[in-house]
Each structure stands twice: as structure tokens, then as C-alpha cells.
Amino acid sequence: MQTLARIGDRVRNLARPSQFVRSVTQNRANLRDNDVILLSYPRSGNSWTRHLIADMMLQHHGVSTSTLHENEFERWVPSIYKNNLRVTRDPKNCLPYRVVKSHEWKDADNRKTIYIFRKASDVLSSQYYFLRNHPQTSNVEKVSGFSVDEFCLQNLPRWIDHVRRAIGACDRQPRSIAWVCYEELDRNATSILSRIAIFLNLNLDRINFQKAADNQSFKNRKKLLKQRDLKQLRYNLRRGKTGSSRQDLSPESVDWISRQTQEIYDRALDCSRDFLKPR
């Protein structure tokens, strides 16, 4: 009887929404119409862009900035998955909107959106190692039994669908989406940050953009994590380089993914370059 009771308890627990699901559901209920959604497929550079935007928002408020630790930037650019949107807001923040991280399009419906995209092979290989090295068993199980090549090929349709939805949304409402290409951000952060600042109505100049880019560089963020959080360093910051998937995947997989995604990536790149044009 005790064994049956334990089985019953396990079934009931599985049927109940997890605390994570309940928290995200509550956060979605607390989204506002004027929230700006920082959206991307996972591992496309969302965290780096959050750091950059938080740095710019702080500078807009007259704060002298440096490399931001997680607890600092999350008060300025919270995550729908991690932070309580009812209370997570820095008291110094006087902007009329919030910038909120998400990976899901339903959060961006009818809201201004900053969309980040990155080459599929780099995204998917990064996601594989992020999950494999993650401290939570539930994440590790998502890649258990898969090689990195198998994982990337299996999840490629999800990346394609995510970016395709961004292009469709841009076709319908081009003024409501700011585009960030990870590869372009890596090459020339200040130009992209200047356009994001205009999109967010931040009163800043090139000196501010360069300061944000320097503060939140991969090198400086990795140095800070080495000092404060070695566990997170292991799974959250690996290389930070474009084209890193060539070291992870077979040449055949890289070539196949490139051929399957080149057209849609080029279309997204056109959207991002159009966004960067002076208006």
C-alpha cells in the first residue's frame, strides 16, 4: 500500500505545473502593453545584448558603468523565465517601458521587439553544450544520448521557424522590430547600439556606445565570472566567437546546415541592415 501511495504521489506531482511553469505563467500575466521584448532563439546572444542594453539604460540615467554582474543587469533587463516582473525593477529606472527577455514569440505579440539572430550552426552547437554542462539534470537530459551533430540537425527546423516568424512580423510591422545580427554586433557593436538607443529613446552618443561595448565585452564578462561564479562560467560562456561551430561539428553537418539556412539568414540580414539605415 505504501508503494502504491508513493506512485500516486509521483503521478500527482508530474501532473502539477512546476514552480518554473507557474512563475513564467504569472510573469506573462504581468507583461504590459508597452513592454519591449528582447527576443531570440536560445543561445543567439540574448544575454550579451541584455548586458549592453542595461549598460546603455544606466548611462542614460547618468550612472557610471562597468562590467555588470547578473544581479545588476537583471534589475534593468529582467528575464520572463527568471525574474519576478511584479517587483524586478531598479528604483532609479525612470523609463516608461521595460525591456524583458524572452525566447517565445507569444510574448512579443503586439509589442515592440528587439530581435537577435545568429547563424544556426553556432546557435545550435552552443545550445547543445549549454544544456550538456548545465547544473540542472532536467536540462542535461535534453541532450542525453545525442551527439552534437545529431542535436543540431534535429533542432534545425525550430531555428528556421523562429527566424522565419521574425521576418514575417517585420513584413507586417517593420517599425516595431529592431534587428540585431550577432555576427554584425560582434564586428561593429557601436553602430548597432546607436540604432537600438534610438529605438528605445535613450539619449546617448558614440562615447556611451563604445563604453557599453567595452564594459560588456566577452573578455570582461568572462573575467568577472572567473572571479565570482566559476560554475556559471562552465556552461554559460564558452567561446563567444562567430564560426565556433566549425570546431564542434563535422564539416558535413556545418555545410548541410549552411545550405539549409543560407536563404533565410540572408533575408534576416537584409532586415537588420535595413534597420541600421538612418531614418
Coordinates of C-alpha atoms in Angstrom, one line a residue:
M1 CA 0.0 0.0 0.0
Q2 CA 2.8 2.4 0.8
T3 CA 4.4 1.7 -2.6
L4 CA 1.1 2.4 -4.3
A5 CA 0.8 5.6 -2.3
R6 CA 4.3 6.8 -3.4
I7 CA 3.4 6.0 -7.0
G8 CA 0.2 8.0 -6.7
D9 CA 2.2 11.0 -5.2
R10 CA 4.7 10.9 -8.1
V11 CA 1.9 10.9 -10.7
R12 CA 0.1 13.8 -9.0
N13 CA 3.4 15.7 -8.9
L14 CA 4.0 15.1 -12.5
A15 CA 0.5 16.4 -13.4
R16 CA 1.1 19.6 -11.4
P17 CA 2.7 22.5 -13.2
S18 CA 6.3 23.0 -11.9
Q19 CA 7.3 26.1 -10.0
F20 CA 9.1 27.3 -13.1
V21 CA 6.0 27.0 -15.3
R22 CA 3.9 28.8 -12.7
S23 CA 6.4 31.6 -12.4
V24 CA 6.5 32.1 -16.2
T25 CA 2.7 32.0 -16.4
Q26 CA 2.5 34.6 -13.7
N27 CA 5.1 36.8 -15.4
R28 CA 3.2 36.6 -18.7
A29 CA 0.1 37.8 -16.9
N30 CA 2.2 40.8 -15.7
L31 CA 3.5 41.8 -19.1
R32 CA 2.5 45.3 -20.1
D33 CA 1.4 46.6 -23.5
N34 CA 4.4 49.0 -23.6
D35 CA 7.0 46.4 -22.6
V36 CA 9.8 45.9 -25.2
I37 CA 10.6 42.2 -25.7
L38 CA 14.2 41.2 -26.2
L39 CA 13.6 38.1 -28.3
S40 CA 15.8 35.4 -29.7
Y41 CA 16.2 31.7 -30.3
P42 CA 18.2 30.4 -27.3
R43 CA 21.9 30.9 -27.4
S44 CA 21.8 33.6 -30.1
G45 CA 23.4 36.3 -28.0
N46 CA 20.4 37.4 -25.8
S47 CA 22.5 37.6 -22.6
W48 CA 25.2 39.7 -24.2
T49 CA 22.6 42.1 -25.7
R50 CA 20.9 42.3 -22.2
H51 CA 24.2 43.4 -20.7
L52 CA 24.7 46.0 -23.5
I53 CA 21.2 47.4 -23.2
A54 CA 21.3 47.5 -19.4
D55 CA 24.6 49.4 -19.6
M56 CA 23.1 51.9 -22.0
M57 CA 20.0 52.3 -19.8
L58 CA 22.2 53.0 -16.8
Q59 CA 24.3 55.6 -18.7
H60 CA 21.0 57.2 -19.9
H61 CA 20.3 57.7 -16.2
G62 CA 23.7 59.3 -15.5
V63 CA 25.2 56.2 -13.9
S64 CA 28.9 55.5 -14.4
T65 CA 29.0 51.9 -15.6
S66 CA 31.4 48.9 -15.5
T67 CA 31.1 45.2 -16.4
L68 CA 27.8 44.2 -14.9
H69 CA 27.2 41.1 -12.8
E70 CA 24.0 39.1 -13.3
N71 CA 22.2 40.6 -10.2
E72 CA 22.9 44.1 -11.5
F73 CA 21.8 43.9 -15.1
E74 CA 18.7 41.8 -14.4
R75 CA 17.1 44.7 -12.5
W76 CA 17.3 46.7 -15.7
V77 CA 16.5 44.0 -18.3
P78 CA 14.7 41.2 -16.5
S79 CA 14.0 37.7 -17.9
I80 CA 10.5 36.4 -18.1
Y81 CA 11.9 33.0 -17.1
K82 CA 13.9 34.0 -14.0
N83 CA 12.8 37.3 -12.5
N84 CA 9.5 38.3 -10.9
L85 CA 8.1 41.0 -13.2
R86 CA 5.9 42.4 -10.4
V87 CA 8.9 43.5 -8.4
T88 CA 12.1 43.4 -10.6
R89 CA 12.8 47.0 -11.5
D90 CA 15.6 49.2 -10.4
P91 CA 14.2 52.2 -8.5
K92 CA 16.5 54.5 -10.5
N93 CA 14.8 53.4 -13.7
C94 CA 12.5 56.3 -14.9
L95 CA 11.9 55.0 -18.4
P96 CA 8.2 54.5 -19.2
Y97 CA 8.7 50.9 -20.5
R98 CA 10.6 47.7 -19.5
V99 CA 12.8 45.6 -21.7
V100 CA 12.1 41.9 -21.0
K101 CA 14.0 38.9 -22.2
S102 CA 12.1 36.0 -23.8
H103 CA 12.7 33.3 -26.3
E104 CA 9.0 32.8 -27.3
W105 CA 7.0 34.7 -29.9
K106 CA 3.8 34.8 -27.9
D107 CA 5.4 37.3 -25.6
A108 CA 6.2 39.6 -28.5
D109 CA 2.7 39.7 -29.9
N110 CA 1.6 43.4 -30.4
R111 CA 4.7 44.7 -28.6
K112 CA 7.8 46.4 -29.7
T113 CA 10.6 43.8 -30.2
I114 CA 14.3 43.7 -30.3
Y115 CA 15.1 40.5 -32.3
I116 CA 18.5 38.9 -32.1
F117 CA 19.6 36.2 -34.7
R118 CA 22.8 34.3 -35.2
K119 CA 24.0 31.7 -37.6
A120 CA 22.2 28.4 -37.0
S121 CA 25.2 26.1 -36.6
D122 CA 26.8 28.4 -34.0
V123 CA 23.4 28.7 -32.1
L124 CA 22.6 25.0 -32.0
S125 CA 26.1 23.8 -31.1
S126 CA 26.2 26.4 -28.3
Q127 CA 22.8 25.3 -27.1
Y128 CA 24.0 21.6 -27.0
Y129 CA 27.0 22.4 -24.8
F130 CA 25.0 24.8 -22.6
L131 CA 22.5 22.0 -21.9
R132 CA 25.1 19.3 -21.5
N133 CA 27.1 21.3 -19.0
H134 CA 24.1 22.8 -17.1
P135 CA 23.9 22.0 -13.4
Q136 CA 20.2 21.1 -13.7
T137 CA 19.6 17.5 -14.5
S138 CA 16.4 18.3 -16.5
N139 CA 18.5 20.3 -19.0
V140 CA 21.2 17.7 -19.3
E141 CA 18.5 15.1 -20.1
K142 CA 17.5 17.1 -23.2
V143 CA 20.8 16.2 -24.9
S144 CA 21.4 12.8 -23.3
G145 CA 22.0 10.2 -26.0
F146 CA 22.6 12.7 -28.7
S147 CA 25.9 13.7 -30.3
V148 CA 26.3 17.4 -31.0
D149 CA 25.7 16.8 -34.7
E150 CA 22.5 14.9 -34.1
F151 CA 21.2 17.5 -31.7
C152 CA 21.9 20.3 -34.2
L153 CA 20.3 18.6 -37.1
Q154 CA 17.2 17.6 -35.1
N155 CA 16.6 21.1 -33.8
L156 CA 17.4 23.0 -37.0
P157 CA 13.7 23.3 -38.0
R158 CA 13.0 25.1 -34.8
W159 CA 15.7 27.7 -35.5
I160 CA 14.3 28.1 -39.1
D161 CA 10.7 28.6 -37.8
H162 CA 11.8 31.1 -35.2
V163 CA 13.7 33.3 -37.7
R164 CA 11.0 32.9 -40.3
R165 CA 8.4 34.3 -37.8
A166 CA 10.6 37.3 -37.3
I167 CA 10.8 38.0 -41.0
G168 CA 7.0 37.7 -41.2
A169 CA 6.5 40.0 -38.3
C170 CA 8.8 42.5 -39.9
D171 CA 6.9 42.4 -43.2
R172 CA 3.7 43.2 -41.3
Q173 CA 5.1 45.9 -38.9
P174 CA 8.6 46.9 -39.9
R175 CA 8.7 49.8 -37.4
S176 CA 8.0 47.7 -34.4
I177 CA 11.1 45.4 -34.7
A178 CA 14.8 46.3 -34.0
W179 CA 17.1 43.8 -35.6
V180 CA 20.4 42.6 -34.1
C181 CA 22.6 40.3 -36.1
Y182 CA 25.0 38.6 -33.7
E183 CA 27.8 38.5 -36.3
E184 CA 27.4 42.2 -37.0
L185 CA 27.2 43.0 -33.3
D186 CA 30.5 41.2 -32.8
R187 CA 32.1 43.2 -35.6
N188 CA 30.7 46.6 -35.0
A189 CA 28.8 46.9 -31.8
T190 CA 28.7 50.8 -31.6
S191 CA 26.7 51.2 -34.9
I192 CA 24.1 48.7 -33.8
L193 CA 23.9 50.1 -30.3
S194 CA 23.3 53.6 -31.7
R195 CA 20.2 52.3 -33.6
I196 CA 18.9 50.4 -30.5
A197 CA 19.3 53.6 -28.5
I198 CA 17.1 55.5 -30.9
F199 CA 14.6 52.6 -30.9
L200 CA 14.5 52.8 -27.1
N201 CA 14.6 56.7 -26.9
L202 CA 17.9 56.7 -24.9
N203 CA 19.7 60.0 -25.0
L204 CA 23.3 58.8 -25.7
D205 CA 26.2 59.3 -28.0
R206 CA 29.0 57.3 -29.6
I207 CA 31.2 57.6 -26.5
N208 CA 28.4 55.9 -24.5
F209 CA 28.0 53.1 -27.0
Q210 CA 31.8 52.4 -27.0
K211 CA 31.8 52.4 -23.2
A212 CA 28.9 49.9 -23.1
A213 CA 30.7 47.7 -25.7
D214 CA 34.0 47.8 -23.8
N215 CA 32.4 47.2 -20.4
Q216 CA 30.3 44.2 -21.6
S217 CA 32.8 42.6 -23.9
F218 CA 33.1 38.8 -23.8
K219 CA 36.6 39.1 -22.3
N220 CA 35.5 41.3 -19.4
R221 CA 32.3 39.3 -18.7
K222 CA 34.4 36.1 -18.6
K223 CA 36.9 37.7 -16.3
L224 CA 34.1 38.8 -13.9
L225 CA 32.6 35.3 -13.9
K226 CA 36.0 33.8 -13.1
Q227 CA 36.1 36.0 -10.0
R228 CA 32.5 35.4 -8.9
D229 CA 30.8 32.4 -10.4
L230 CA 33.0 29.6 -11.8
K231 CA 30.0 27.2 -12.1
Q232 CA 28.1 29.5 -14.4
L233 CA 31.3 30.1 -16.4
R234 CA 31.5 26.4 -17.3
Y235 CA 28.1 26.4 -19.1
N236 CA 27.2 30.0 -19.9
L237 CA 30.3 31.5 -21.5
R238 CA 32.2 29.1 -23.8
R239 CA 34.0 30.9 -26.6
G240 CA 31.8 33.9 -27.7
K241 CA 33.2 33.7 -31.2
T242 CA 31.5 33.6 -34.6
G243 CA 32.1 30.4 -36.5
S244 CA 32.9 28.4 -33.4
S245 CA 30.6 25.5 -34.5
R246 CA 33.3 24.5 -37.0
Q247 CA 35.3 23.3 -34.0
D248 CA 32.3 21.3 -32.7
L249 CA 30.6 19.8 -35.7
S250 CA 31.7 17.7 -38.6
P251 CA 32.4 19.6 -41.9
E252 CA 29.4 17.7 -43.5
S253 CA 27.0 19.0 -40.8
V254 CA 28.2 22.6 -41.0
D255 CA 27.9 22.5 -44.8
W256 CA 24.4 21.0 -44.7
I257 CA 23.1 23.4 -42.1
S258 CA 24.6 26.3 -44.1
R259 CA 22.8 25.2 -47.2
Q260 CA 19.5 24.7 -45.4
T261 CA 19.6 28.1 -43.8
Q262 CA 21.5 30.5 -46.1
E263 CA 18.4 32.0 -47.7
I264 CA 16.6 32.7 -44.5
Y265 CA 19.7 34.0 -42.8
D266 CA 20.3 36.4 -45.8
R267 CA 16.7 37.6 -45.6
A268 CA 17.2 38.3 -41.8
L269 CA 20.4 40.0 -42.6
D270 CA 18.6 42.3 -45.1
C271 CA 16.1 43.2 -42.4
S272 CA 18.9 44.1 -39.9
R273 CA 20.8 46.2 -42.5
D274 CA 17.5 48.0 -43.4
F275 CA 17.0 48.7 -39.6
L276 CA 20.5 50.2 -39.4
K277 CA 19.9 52.7 -42.2
P278 CA 19.5 56.3 -41.0
R279 CA 15.9 57.5 -40.9

